[in-house]
mmCIF file of C-alpha atoms in Angstrom:
data_model
loop_
_atom_site.group_PDB
_atom_site.id
_atom_site.type_symbol
_atom_site.label_atom_id
_atom_site.label_comp_id
_atom_site.label_asym_id
_atom_site.label_seq_id
_atom_site.Cartn_x
_atom_site.Cartn_y
_atom_site.Cartn_z
ATOM 1 C CA MET A 75 -23.357 59.772 6.513
ATOM 2 C CA LYS A 76 -20.889 59.148 3.701
ATOM 3 C CA LYS A 77 -18.386 61.467 5.333
ATOM 4 C CA MET A 78 -18.702 59.528 8.539
ATOM 5 C CA LEU A 79 -18.094 56.269 6.747
ATOM 6 C CA ILE A 80 -15.092 57.686 4.969
ATOM 7 C CA ALA A 81 -13.699 59.070 8.230
ATOM 8 C CA LEU A 82 -14.203 55.691 9.832
ATOM 9 C CA LEU A 83 -12.400 53.914 7.051
ATOM 10 C CA MET A 84 -9.565 56.455 7.178
ATOM 11 C CA THR A 85 -8.506 55.101 10.531
ATOM 12 C CA ALA A 86 -7.922 51.631 9.101
ATOM 13 C CA THR A 87 -4.553 50.896 7.565
ATOM 14 C CA PRO A 88 -4.138 49.741 4.003
ATOM 15 C CA ALA A 89 -2.859 46.212 3.804
ATOM 16 C CA LEU A 90 -0.838 46.657 0.657
ATOM 17 C CA ALA A 91 1.191 49.609 -0.503
ATOM 18 C CA ALA A 92 3.318 48.248 -3.284
ATOM 19 C CA ASP A 93 4.984 51.068 -5.173
ATOM 20 C CA ASP A 94 6.421 49.004 -7.967
ATOM 21 C CA GLY A 95 3.867 48.082 -10.563
ATOM 22 C CA ILE A 96 3.639 47.494 -14.264
ATOM 23 C CA VAL A 97 3.199 50.791 -16.044
ATOM 24 C CA VAL A 98 0.566 50.765 -18.770
ATOM 25 C CA HIS A 99 -0.574 53.711 -20.827
ATOM 26 C CA LEU A 100 -3.955 54.225 -22.420
ATOM 27 C CA LYS A 101 -3.604 56.566 -25.392
ATOM 28 C CA ASN A 102 -5.987 57.088 -28.292
ATOM 29 C CA HIS A 103 -8.087 54.408 -26.597
ATOM 30 C CA LYS A 104 -5.387 51.755 -26.926
ATOM 31 C CA PHE A 105 -3.409 50.059 -24.195
ATOM 32 C CA SER A 106 0.353 49.934 -24.446
ATOM 33 C CA PRO A 107 1.597 47.448 -23.715
ATOM 34 C CA SER A 108 -1.576 45.520 -24.401
ATOM 35 C CA VAL A 109 -0.029 42.212 -23.372
ATOM 36 C CA ILE A 110 0.964 42.266 -19.720
ATOM 37 C CA LYS A 111 2.910 39.392 -18.231
ATOM 38 C CA VAL A 112 2.802 38.712 -14.513
ATOM 39 C CA LYS A 113 4.107 35.937 -12.297
ATOM 40 C CA ALA A 114 1.488 33.311 -11.577
ATOM 41 C CA ASN A 115 0.227 32.955 -7.997
ATOM 42 C CA LYS A 116 1.636 36.319 -6.925
ATOM 43 C CA PRO A 117 -0.284 39.567 -6.519
ATOM 44 C CA ALA A 118 0.744 42.305 -8.950
ATOM 45 C CA MET A 119 -0.163 45.876 -9.692
ATOM 46 C CA ILE A 120 -0.867 47.689 -12.925
ATOM 47 C CA ILE A 121 -0.266 51.419 -12.848
ATOM 48 C CA LEU A 122 -2.539 52.644 -15.591
ATOM 49 C CA TYR A 123 -2.045 56.126 -16.992
ATOM 50 C CA ASN A 124 -4.992 57.392 -18.975
ATOM 51 C CA ASP A 125 -3.331 59.747 -21.452
ATOM 52 C CA ASP A 126 -6.634 60.476 -23.163
ATOM 53 C CA ALA A 127 -8.814 63.442 -22.277
ATOM 54 C CA THR A 128 -11.860 61.313 -21.538
ATOM 55 C CA ALA A 129 -12.541 58.693 -18.908
ATOM 56 C CA ASP A 130 -12.491 54.990 -19.536
ATOM 57 C CA GLU A 131 -13.260 51.949 -17.456
ATOM 58 C CA PHE A 132 -10.701 49.194 -17.026
ATOM 59 C CA ASP A 133 -13.021 46.234 -17.106
ATOM 60 C CA SER A 134 -12.347 42.538 -16.807
ATOM 61 C CA PRO A 135 -14.716 39.907 -15.480
ATOM 62 C CA SER A 136 -11.916 37.340 -15.349
ATOM 63 C CA LEU A 137 -9.680 39.658 -13.340
ATOM 64 C CA LYS A 138 -12.771 40.689 -11.368
ATOM 65 C CA ILE A 139 -11.960 44.356 -11.801
ATOM 66 C CA GLU A 140 -14.034 47.356 -12.800
ATOM 67 C CA ARG A 141 -12.178 50.604 -12.379
ATOM 68 C CA VAL A 142 -13.057 53.983 -13.850
ATOM 69 C CA VAL A 143 -10.005 56.028 -14.808
ATOM 70 C CA PRO A 144 -10.803 59.692 -15.549
ATOM 71 C CA GLY A 145 -8.980 61.516 -18.349
ATOM 72 C CA HIS A 146 -5.332 62.390 -17.645
ATOM 73 C CA LYS A 147 -5.377 60.415 -14.422
ATOM 74 C CA LYS A 148 -3.581 57.337 -13.205
ATOM 75 C CA ALA A 149 -5.014 54.350 -11.418
ATOM 76 C CA ASN A 150 -3.349 51.668 -9.344
ATOM 77 C CA ILE A 151 -5.046 48.446 -10.311
ATOM 78 C CA ARG A 152 -4.356 45.553 -7.967
ATOM 79 C CA LEU A 153 -4.329 42.073 -9.416
ATOM 80 C CA ARG A 154 -4.952 39.193 -7.060
ATOM 81 C CA ALA A 155 -2.624 36.185 -7.176
ATOM 82 C CA LEU A 156 -3.594 34.655 -10.503
ATOM 83 C CA ALA A 157 -3.546 31.029 -11.538
ATOM 84 C CA PRO A 158 -1.550 30.520 -14.756
ATOM 85 C CA GLY A 159 -3.634 31.585 -17.726
ATOM 86 C CA LYS A 160 -4.881 34.438 -19.881
ATOM 87 C CA TYR A 161 -7.080 37.188 -18.484
ATOM 88 C CA PRO A 162 -8.459 39.557 -21.110
ATOM 89 C CA PHE A 163 -9.383 43.125 -20.174
ATOM 90 C CA MET A 164 -10.781 46.124 -22.003
ATOM 91 C CA GLY A 165 -11.547 49.802 -21.764
ATOM 92 C CA GLU A 166 -15.283 49.476 -21.611
ATOM 93 C CA PHE A 167 -16.063 52.924 -22.986
ATOM 94 C CA ASN A 168 -13.955 52.278 -26.074
ATOM 95 C CA ALA A 169 -14.054 48.536 -26.358
ATOM 96 C CA ALA A 170 -13.519 48.587 -30.140
ATOM 97 C CA THR A 171 -9.866 49.577 -29.697
ATOM 98 C CA ALA A 172 -9.051 49.372 -25.996
ATOM 99 C CA GLN A 173 -8.279 45.676 -25.589
ATOM 100 C CA GLY A 174 -5.565 43.863 -23.715
ATOM 101 C CA VAL A 175 -4.664 40.697 -21.897
ATOM 102 C CA VAL A 176 -2.873 39.777 -18.696
ATOM 103 C CA ILE A 177 -0.869 36.581 -18.983
ATOM 104 C CA ALA A 178 0.037 34.864 -15.733
ATOM 105 C CA GLU A 179 2.847 32.331 -16.060
ATOM 106 C CA MET B 57 -25.254 54.239 -31.811
ATOM 107 C CA ILE B 58 -25.469 50.504 -31.192
ATOM 108 C CA SER B 59 -22.366 50.472 -29.009
ATOM 109 C CA SER B 60 -23.549 53.344 -26.836
ATOM 110 C CA PHE B 61 -26.963 51.736 -26.560
ATOM 111 C CA ILE B 62 -25.368 48.514 -25.385
ATOM 112 C CA ILE B 63 -23.162 50.215 -22.813
ATOM 113 C CA VAL B 64 -25.912 52.376 -21.345
ATOM 114 C CA PHE B 65 -28.380 49.495 -21.390
ATOM 115 C CA ARG B 66 -25.912 47.199 -19.627
ATOM 116 C CA GLU B 67 -25.350 49.752 -16.910
ATOM 117 C CA MET B 68 -29.086 50.323 -16.541
ATOM 118 C CA ILE B 69 -30.006 46.668 -16.080
ATOM 119 C CA GLU B 70 -29.077 46.659 -12.413
ATOM 120 C CA ALA B 71 -30.828 49.904 -11.525
ATOM 121 C CA GLY B 72 -33.851 48.863 -13.612
ATOM 122 C CA LEU B 73 -34.251 45.528 -11.858
ATOM 123 C CA ILE B 74 -33.873 47.052 -8.427
ATOM 124 C CA VAL B 75 -36.489 49.737 -9.105
ATOM 125 C CA GLY B 76 -38.892 47.042 -10.315
ATOM 126 C CA ILE B 77 -38.364 44.923 -7.204
ATOM 127 C CA VAL B 78 -38.704 47.901 -4.877
ATOM 128 C CA LEU B 79 -41.965 48.947 -6.532
ATOM 129 C CA ALA B 80 -43.366 45.440 -6.141
ATOM 130 C CA ALA B 81 -42.131 45.126 -2.557
ATOM 131 C CA THR B 82 -43.879 48.349 -1.581
ATOM 132 C CA ARG B 83 -47.195 47.502 -3.165
ATOM 133 C CA GLY B 84 -49.995 49.053 -1.169
ATOM 134 C CA VAL B 85 -47.773 51.525 0.680
ATOM 135 C CA PRO B 86 -48.866 55.094 -0.036
ATOM 136 C CA HIS B 87 -46.394 57.610 -1.497
ATOM 137 C CA ARG B 88 -44.077 54.846 -2.666
ATOM 138 C CA GLY B 89 -43.921 56.432 -6.127
ATOM 139 C CA ARG B 90 -42.607 59.606 -4.552
ATOM 140 C CA ALA B 91 -39.975 57.680 -2.610
ATOM 141 C CA VAL B 92 -38.792 55.824 -5.707
ATOM 142 C CA VAL B 93 -38.659 59.006 -7.796
ATOM 143 C CA LEU B 94 -36.777 60.719 -4.986
ATOM 144 C CA GLY B 95 -34.271 57.851 -4.965
ATOM 145 C CA ILE B 96 -33.841 58.038 -8.737
ATOM 146 C CA VAL B 97 -33.409 61.829 -8.770
ATOM 147 C CA ALA B 98 -30.952 61.736 -5.857
ATOM 148 C CA GLY B 99 -29.123 58.890 -7.595
ATOM 149 C CA ILE B 100 -28.810 60.861 -10.835
ATOM 150 C CA LEU B 101 -27.574 63.968 -9.016
ATOM 151 C CA GLY B 102 -25.141 61.807 -7.062
ATOM 152 C CA ALA B 103 -23.992 60.144 -10.276
ATOM 153 C CA CYS B 104 -23.225 63.540 -11.828
ATOM 154 C CA LEU B 105 -21.298 64.566 -8.714
ATOM 155 C CA VAL B 106 -19.320 61.320 -8.634
ATOM 156 C CA ALA B 107 -18.584 61.646 -12.356
ATOM 157 C CA ALA B 108 -17.500 65.275 -11.963
ATOM 158 C CA PHE B 109 -15.180 64.446 -9.084
ATOM 159 C CA ALA B 110 -14.132 60.997 -10.272
ATOM 160 C CA GLY B 111 -10.474 62.018 -10.281
ATOM 161 C CA GLU B 112 -10.547 63.449 -6.768
ATOM 162 C CA LEU B 113 -12.516 60.463 -5.481
ATOM 163 C CA ALA B 114 -10.060 57.977 -6.955
ATOM 164 C CA ASP B 115 -7.105 59.764 -5.346
ATOM 165 C CA LEU B 116 -8.462 59.264 -1.826
ATOM 166 C CA PHE B 117 -7.160 56.444 0.380
ATOM 167 C CA GLU B 118 -3.860 56.079 -1.457
ATOM 168 C CA GLY B 119 -5.557 55.655 -4.801
ATOM 169 C CA SER B 120 -8.283 53.258 -3.783
ATOM 170 C CA GLY B 121 -10.953 55.873 -3.069
ATOM 171 C CA GLN B 122 -13.190 54.546 -5.809
ATOM 172 C CA GLU B 123 -13.167 51.042 -4.359
ATOM 173 C CA ILE B 124 -13.790 52.281 -0.821
ATOM 174 C CA PHE B 125 -16.634 54.502 -1.993
ATOM 175 C CA ASN B 126 -18.290 51.685 -3.919
ATOM 176 C CA ALA B 127 -17.854 49.271 -1.030
ATOM 177 C CA ALA B 128 -19.348 51.796 1.410
ATOM 178 C CA ILE B 129 -22.466 52.654 -0.597
ATOM 179 C CA LEU B 130 -23.081 48.980 -1.347
ATOM 180 C CA ALA B 131 -22.789 48.200 2.357
ATOM 181 C CA LEU B 132 -25.291 50.983 3.040
ATOM 182 C CA ALA B 133 -27.700 49.410 0.548
ATOM 183 C CA VAL B 134 -27.272 46.004 2.222
ATOM 184 C CA VAL B 135 -28.178 47.505 5.600
ATOM 185 C CA MET B 136 -31.251 49.210 4.133
ATOM 186 C CA LEU B 137 -32.427 46.032 2.404
ATOM 187 C CA THR B 138 -31.952 44.081 5.622
ATOM 188 C CA TRP B 139 -33.915 46.644 7.572
ATOM 189 C CA HIS B 140 -36.755 46.502 5.082
ATOM 190 C CA ASN B 141 -36.919 42.718 5.159
ATOM 191 C CA VAL B 142 -36.839 42.520 8.925
ATOM 192 C CA TRP B 143 -39.551 45.137 9.193
ATOM 193 C CA MET B 144 -41.649 43.309 6.628
ATOM 194 C CA ALA B 145 -41.239 40.052 8.565
ATOM 195 C CA GLY B 146 -42.888 41.785 11.499
ATOM 196 C CA HIS B 147 -45.608 43.682 9.686
ATOM 197 C CA GLY B 148 -45.811 42.292 6.186
ATOM 198 C CA ARG B 149 -48.327 39.637 7.005
ATOM 199 C CA GLU B 150 -50.835 42.163 8.282
ATOM 200 C CA MET B 151 -50.229 44.273 5.216
ATOM 201 C CA ALA B 152 -50.775 41.314 2.957
ATOM 202 C CA ARG B 153 -54.010 40.493 4.738
ATOM 203 C CA GLU B 154 -55.406 43.959 4.315
ATOM 204 C CA LEU B 155 -53.542 45.841 1.651
ATOM 205 C CA LYS B 156 -55.460 48.952 2.557
ATOM 206 C CA ALA B 157 -54.140 48.930 6.090
ATOM 207 C CA ALA B 158 -55.146 51.134 8.989
ATOM 208 C CA GLY B 159 -53.499 54.518 9.393
ATOM 209 C CA HIS B 160 -51.045 53.338 12.033
ATOM 210 C CA GLN B 161 -49.622 50.503 9.956
ATOM 211 C CA VAL B 162 -49.431 52.646 6.872
ATOM 212 C CA LYS B 163 -47.291 55.142 8.704
ATOM 213 C CA THR B 164 -44.791 52.495 9.776
ATOM 214 C CA GLY B 165 -44.804 51.244 6.191
ATOM 215 C CA GLU B 166 -43.592 54.606 5.040
ATOM 216 C CA ARG B 167 -40.589 54.312 7.285
ATOM 217 C CA THR B 168 -38.988 51.525 5.305
ATOM 218 C CA LEU B 169 -39.858 53.388 2.121
ATOM 219 C CA MET B 170 -37.008 55.679 3.069
ATOM 220 C CA ALA B 171 -34.678 52.689 3.286
ATOM 221 C CA LEU B 172 -35.739 51.453 -0.149
ATOM 222 C CA SER B 173 -35.440 54.959 -1.525
ATOM 223 C CA VAL B 174 -31.794 54.887 -0.444
ATOM 224 C CA VAL B 175 -31.337 51.511 -2.169
ATOM 225 C CA VAL B 176 -32.748 52.886 -5.427
ATOM 226 C CA GLY B 177 -30.501 55.932 -5.074
ATOM 227 C CA VAL B 178 -27.416 53.771 -4.581
ATOM 228 C CA ALA B 179 -28.233 51.597 -7.605
ATOM 229 C CA VAL B 180 -28.801 54.603 -9.870
ATOM 230 C CA LEU B 181 -25.732 56.376 -8.542
ATOM 231 C CA ARG B 182 -23.349 53.495 -9.079
ATOM 232 C CA GLU B 183 -24.369 52.673 -12.617
ATOM 233 C CA GLY B 184 -25.302 56.250 -13.475
ATOM 234 C CA ALA B 185 -21.842 57.634 -12.757
ATOM 235 C CA GLU B 186 -20.405 55.373 -15.439
ATOM 236 C CA VAL B 187 -23.113 56.346 -17.908
ATOM 237 C CA VAL B 188 -22.450 60.046 -17.252
ATOM 238 C CA LEU B 189 -18.707 59.614 -17.778
ATOM 239 C CA PHE B 190 -19.244 57.568 -20.904
ATOM 240 C CA LEU B 191 -21.738 59.988 -22.457
ATOM 241 C CA TYR B 192 -19.588 62.943 -21.444
ATOM 242 C CA GLY B 193 -16.685 61.306 -23.223
ATOM 243 C CA ILE B 194 -18.752 61.020 -26.376
ATOM 244 C CA ALA B 195 -19.827 64.635 -26.144
ATOM 245 C CA ALA B 196 -16.253 65.795 -25.540
ATOM 246 C CA GLN B 197 -14.896 63.860 -28.490
ATOM 247 C CA GLY B 198 -17.496 65.429 -30.770
ATOM 248 C CA GLY B 199 -17.468 64.207 -34.335
ATOM 249 C CA THR B 200 -20.288 63.395 -36.663
ATOM 250 C CA SER B 201 -21.434 60.307 -34.834
ATOM 251 C CA ALA B 202 -21.936 62.091 -31.501
ATOM 252 C CA SER B 203 -25.654 62.653 -31.960
ATOM 253 C CA GLY B 204 -26.173 59.052 -33.009
ATOM 254 C CA LEU B 205 -24.263 57.878 -29.952
ATOM 255 C CA ALA B 206 -26.295 60.146 -27.712
ATOM 256 C CA ALA B 207 -29.493 58.762 -29.225
ATOM 257 C CA GLY B 208 -28.215 55.270 -28.501
ATOM 258 C CA GLY B 209 -27.580 56.340 -24.930
ATOM 259 C CA ALA B 210 -31.092 57.732 -24.573
ATOM 260 C CA LEU B 211 -32.526 54.504 -25.958
ATOM 261 C CA GLY B 212 -30.449 52.598 -23.407
ATOM 262 C CA LEU B 213 -32.005 54.626 -20.604
ATOM 263 C CA VAL B 214 -35.478 53.871 -21.937
ATOM 264 C CA ALA B 215 -34.618 50.176 -22.112
ATOM 265 C CA GLY B 216 -33.596 50.331 -18.459
ATOM 266 C CA GLY B 217 -37.041 51.699 -17.682
ATOM 267 C CA VAL B 218 -38.622 48.872 -19.661
ATOM 268 C CA ILE B 219 -36.708 46.361 -17.513
ATOM 269 C CA SER B 220 -38.149 48.005 -14.399
ATOM 270 C CA GLY B 221 -41.623 47.702 -15.855
ATOM 271 C CA LEU B 222 -41.186 44.048 -16.821
ATOM 272 C CA MET B 223 -39.853 43.162 -13.396
ATOM 273 C CA TYR B 224 -42.626 45.075 -11.651
ATOM 274 C CA PHE B 225 -45.550 43.792 -13.679
ATOM 275 C CA GLY B 226 -44.077 40.305 -13.690
ATOM 276 C CA LEU B 227 -44.019 40.340 -9.905
ATOM 277 C CA LEU B 228 -47.535 41.752 -9.744
ATOM 278 C CA THR B 229 -48.896 38.599 -11.345
ATOM 279 C CA ILE B 230 -48.099 36.910 -8.031
ATOM 280 C CA PRO B 231 -51.142 36.945 -5.706
ATOM 281 C CA ALA B 232 -50.924 39.664 -3.039
ATOM 282 C CA GLY B 233 -50.716 37.116 -0.236
ATOM 283 C CA ARG B 234 -47.542 35.570 -1.631
ATOM 284 C CA LEU B 235 -46.054 38.700 -3.145
ATOM 285 C CA PHE B 236 -44.315 39.790 0.048
ATOM 286 C CA GLN B 237 -42.775 36.353 0.506
ATOM 287 C CA VAL B 238 -41.391 36.492 -3.009
ATOM 288 C CA THR B 239 -40.136 40.061 -2.758
ATOM 289 C CA SER B 240 -38.478 39.464 0.601
ATOM 290 C CA GLY B 241 -36.749 36.426 -0.904
ATOM 291 C CA LEU B 242 -35.598 38.542 -3.843
ATOM 292 C CA ILE B 243 -34.425 41.309 -1.539
ATOM 293 C CA THR B 244 -32.459 38.834 0.588
ATOM 294 C CA LEU B 245 -30.580 37.588 -2.484
ATOM 295 C CA LEU B 246 -30.148 41.148 -3.752
ATOM 296 C CA ALA B 247 -28.579 42.115 -0.421
ATOM 297 C CA ALA B 248 -26.327 39.034 -0.391
ATOM 298 C CA GLY B 249 -25.102 39.796 -3.908
ATOM 299 C CA MET B 250 -24.411 43.414 -2.980
ATOM 300 C CA ALA B 251 -22.515 42.344 0.132
ATOM 301 C CA ALA B 252 -20.344 40.045 -1.990
ATOM 302 C CA GLN B 253 -19.749 42.890 -4.456
ATOM 303 C CA SER B 254 -18.875 45.238 -1.624
ATOM 304 C CA VAL B 255 -16.307 42.769 -0.319
ATOM 305 C CA LEU B 256 -14.791 42.451 -3.792
ATOM 306 C CA PHE B 257 -14.307 46.235 -3.958
ATOM 307 C CA LEU B 258 -12.540 46.133 -0.584
ATOM 308 C CA GLN B 259 -10.313 43.340 -1.874
ATOM 309 C CA ASN B 260 -9.534 45.182 -5.102
ATOM 310 C CA GLY B 261 -8.673 48.253 -3.058
ATOM 311 C CA GLY B 262 -6.226 46.180 -1.038
ATOM 312 C CA TRP B 263 -8.161 46.578 2.201
ATOM 313 C CA LEU B 264 -9.143 42.969 2.723
ATOM 314 C CA ASP B 265 -6.343 40.605 1.871
ATOM 315 C CA TYR B 266 -8.014 37.460 3.128
ATOM 316 C CA PHE B 267 -9.575 34.740 1.003
ATOM 317 C CA THR B 268 -8.712 36.545 -2.217
ATOM 318 C CA ALA B 269 -8.358 33.323 -4.223
ATOM 319 C CA THR B 270 -11.277 32.476 -6.473
ATOM 320 C CA VAL B 271 -13.037 29.296 -5.457
ATOM 321 C CA TRP B 272 -14.443 28.159 -8.789
ATOM 322 C CA ASP B 273 -14.822 29.407 -12.344
ATOM 323 C CA THR B 274 -18.033 29.033 -14.309
ATOM 324 C CA SER B 275 -17.155 31.520 -17.061
ATOM 325 C CA TRP B 276 -17.302 28.657 -19.585
ATOM 326 C CA LEU B 277 -20.902 28.039 -18.581
ATOM 327 C CA LEU B 278 -22.210 31.555 -18.070
ATOM 328 C CA PRO B 279 -19.946 34.560 -18.623
ATOM 329 C CA GLU B 280 -20.660 37.372 -16.207
ATOM 330 C CA ASP B 281 -20.643 39.988 -18.959
ATOM 331 C CA SER B 282 -23.373 38.279 -20.979
ATOM 332 C CA ILE B 283 -26.899 39.668 -20.600
ATOM 333 C CA THR B 284 -28.053 36.592 -18.669
ATOM 334 C CA GLY B 285 -24.934 36.799 -16.534
ATOM 335 C CA ARG B 286 -25.618 40.452 -15.784
ATOM 336 C CA LEU B 287 -29.243 39.780 -14.891
ATOM 337 C CA LEU B 288 -28.286 36.965 -12.541
ATOM 338 C CA HIS B 289 -25.422 39.028 -11.159
ATOM 339 C CA THR B 290 -27.906 41.660 -10.019
ATOM 340 C CA LEU B 291 -30.738 39.373 -8.976
ATOM 341 C CA VAL B 292 -28.912 36.608 -7.116
ATOM 342 C CA GLY B 293 -25.360 37.965 -7.001
ATOM 343 C CA TYR B 294 -24.019 35.580 -9.639
ATOM 344 C CA SER B 295 -20.260 35.743 -10.038
ATOM 345 C CA GLN B 296 -18.390 33.607 -12.550
ATOM 346 C CA SER B 297 -15.450 33.202 -10.179
ATOM 347 C CA PRO B 298 -16.200 34.304 -6.620
ATOM 348 C CA THR B 299 -13.403 34.754 -4.109
ATOM 349 C CA GLY B 300 -13.586 32.969 -0.761
ATOM 350 C CA ALA B 301 -14.388 36.226 1.014
ATOM 351 C CA GLN B 302 -17.223 36.921 -1.422
ATOM 352 C CA LEU B 303 -18.777 33.552 -0.677
ATOM 353 C CA ILE B 304 -18.495 34.159 3.060
ATOM 354 C CA ALA B 305 -20.123 37.591 2.687
ATOM 355 C CA TYR B 306 -22.879 36.129 0.514
ATOM 356 C CA GLY B 307 -23.719 33.276 2.858
ATOM 357 C CA GLY B 308 -23.271 35.417 5.952
ATOM 358 C CA THR B 309 -25.689 38.069 4.697
ATOM 359 C CA ILE B 310 -28.398 35.524 3.916
ATOM 360 C CA LEU B 311 -27.908 33.943 7.328
ATOM 361 C CA VAL B 312 -28.062 37.250 9.192
ATOM 362 C CA ILE B 313 -31.190 38.385 7.348
ATOM 363 C CA LEU B 314 -32.986 35.071 7.922
ATOM 364 C CA VAL B 315 -32.079 35.016 11.611
ATOM 365 C CA LEU B 316 -33.171 38.638 12.119
ATOM 366 C CA MET B 317 -36.438 37.959 10.273
ATOM 367 C CA ARG B 318 -37.115 35.078 12.657
ATOM 368 C CA LEU B 319 -36.206 37.049 15.752
ATOM 369 C CA VAL B 320 -38.385 40.057 14.976
ATOM 370 C CA PRO B 321 -41.731 40.024 16.786
ATOM 371 C CA GLN B 322 -44.488 38.956 14.429
ATOM 372 C CA GLY B 323 -46.741 41.972 14.766
ATOM 373 C CA PRO B 324 -47.844 43.611 18.023
ATOM 374 C CA LYS B 325 -50.122 40.791 19.197
ATOM 375 C CA LYS B 326 -47.581 37.989 19.113
ATOM 376 C CA ALA B 327 -44.729 40.087 20.402
ATOM 377 C CA THR B 328 -44.453 38.326 23.754
ATOM 378 C CA ARG B 329 -44.400 34.840 22.309
ATOM 379 C CA ALA B 330 -41.767 35.582 19.705
ATOM 380 C CA ALA B 331 -39.448 36.945 22.353
ATOM 381 C CA ALA B 332 -39.230 33.570 24.095
#
């Protein structure tokens, strides 16, 4: 069933394939850079490299994103066109240290 | 220990609520316990698989495999919830009238058990995969606090079970005659919320670039990551800042379920009249 669904979805074409994104690293459960500036009202992409051995979840209710990033993996995180403002995010599994903010301006 | 308790508990809220609702909705159907347990076990196994292959999964579909997977299993759950509600609209009234129904009705009742079993499985799988990854991370990091964190995790799982129990026994205080009305209302909202969530995953994966702007923002009033926000997120699909597409999916799902529930023949006797 799942395979069928996946096969079905394969035939659709992705709407966005932006290669250029903002590179962010997660190391020792900290984001660097932890302040990410994007242009307001334009979609953007964060390319998140998890340099730690364990997984973490990029989590942000204001960005409306929950994305698990396994250890030593990268994730392309799409940001919708954002109104000017601050959008905090965190690594949910290590929220004590993994904190950051997207600033749209 | 506290932090791991909070994380595991937060993830378990959704699965806990859904199990409670499913148990209440299937009151009087034989073997429902087996179906729910089956859903939970399958969900846990699935969660371990998803956690183990999280990297491979994420790499599918040009890096948006995780979003597609989440969107697909949520859509599956929406279909199953719809099926259950429509079936209940046709047969629920008889079941309410005589909870110990005749053999024939009971057999048909078991059919939608399968659907609800899938819904339970999906809920456990989605939240469980994160719990597995989180707890695995703790185990891998080792250190002196690992056992305390694991204990916190175990407590979080128990708390999820308590939520199920509260939801279930809370719903059981409703008289049997009205219980099915209430549970089908709850299931309709549950399905609508899941449909909206599914659409959000598609949008985040870049597969649905329409109506991506958020329509309003009530984070000042009720943040989505608060406990109340999480409860309402699961129960009625609350979102602090829904996108246009999410709202369309939410409203559309409710509409489709209500229309299908009206169209379905109301039991065998009235079948001819309802078709008109």
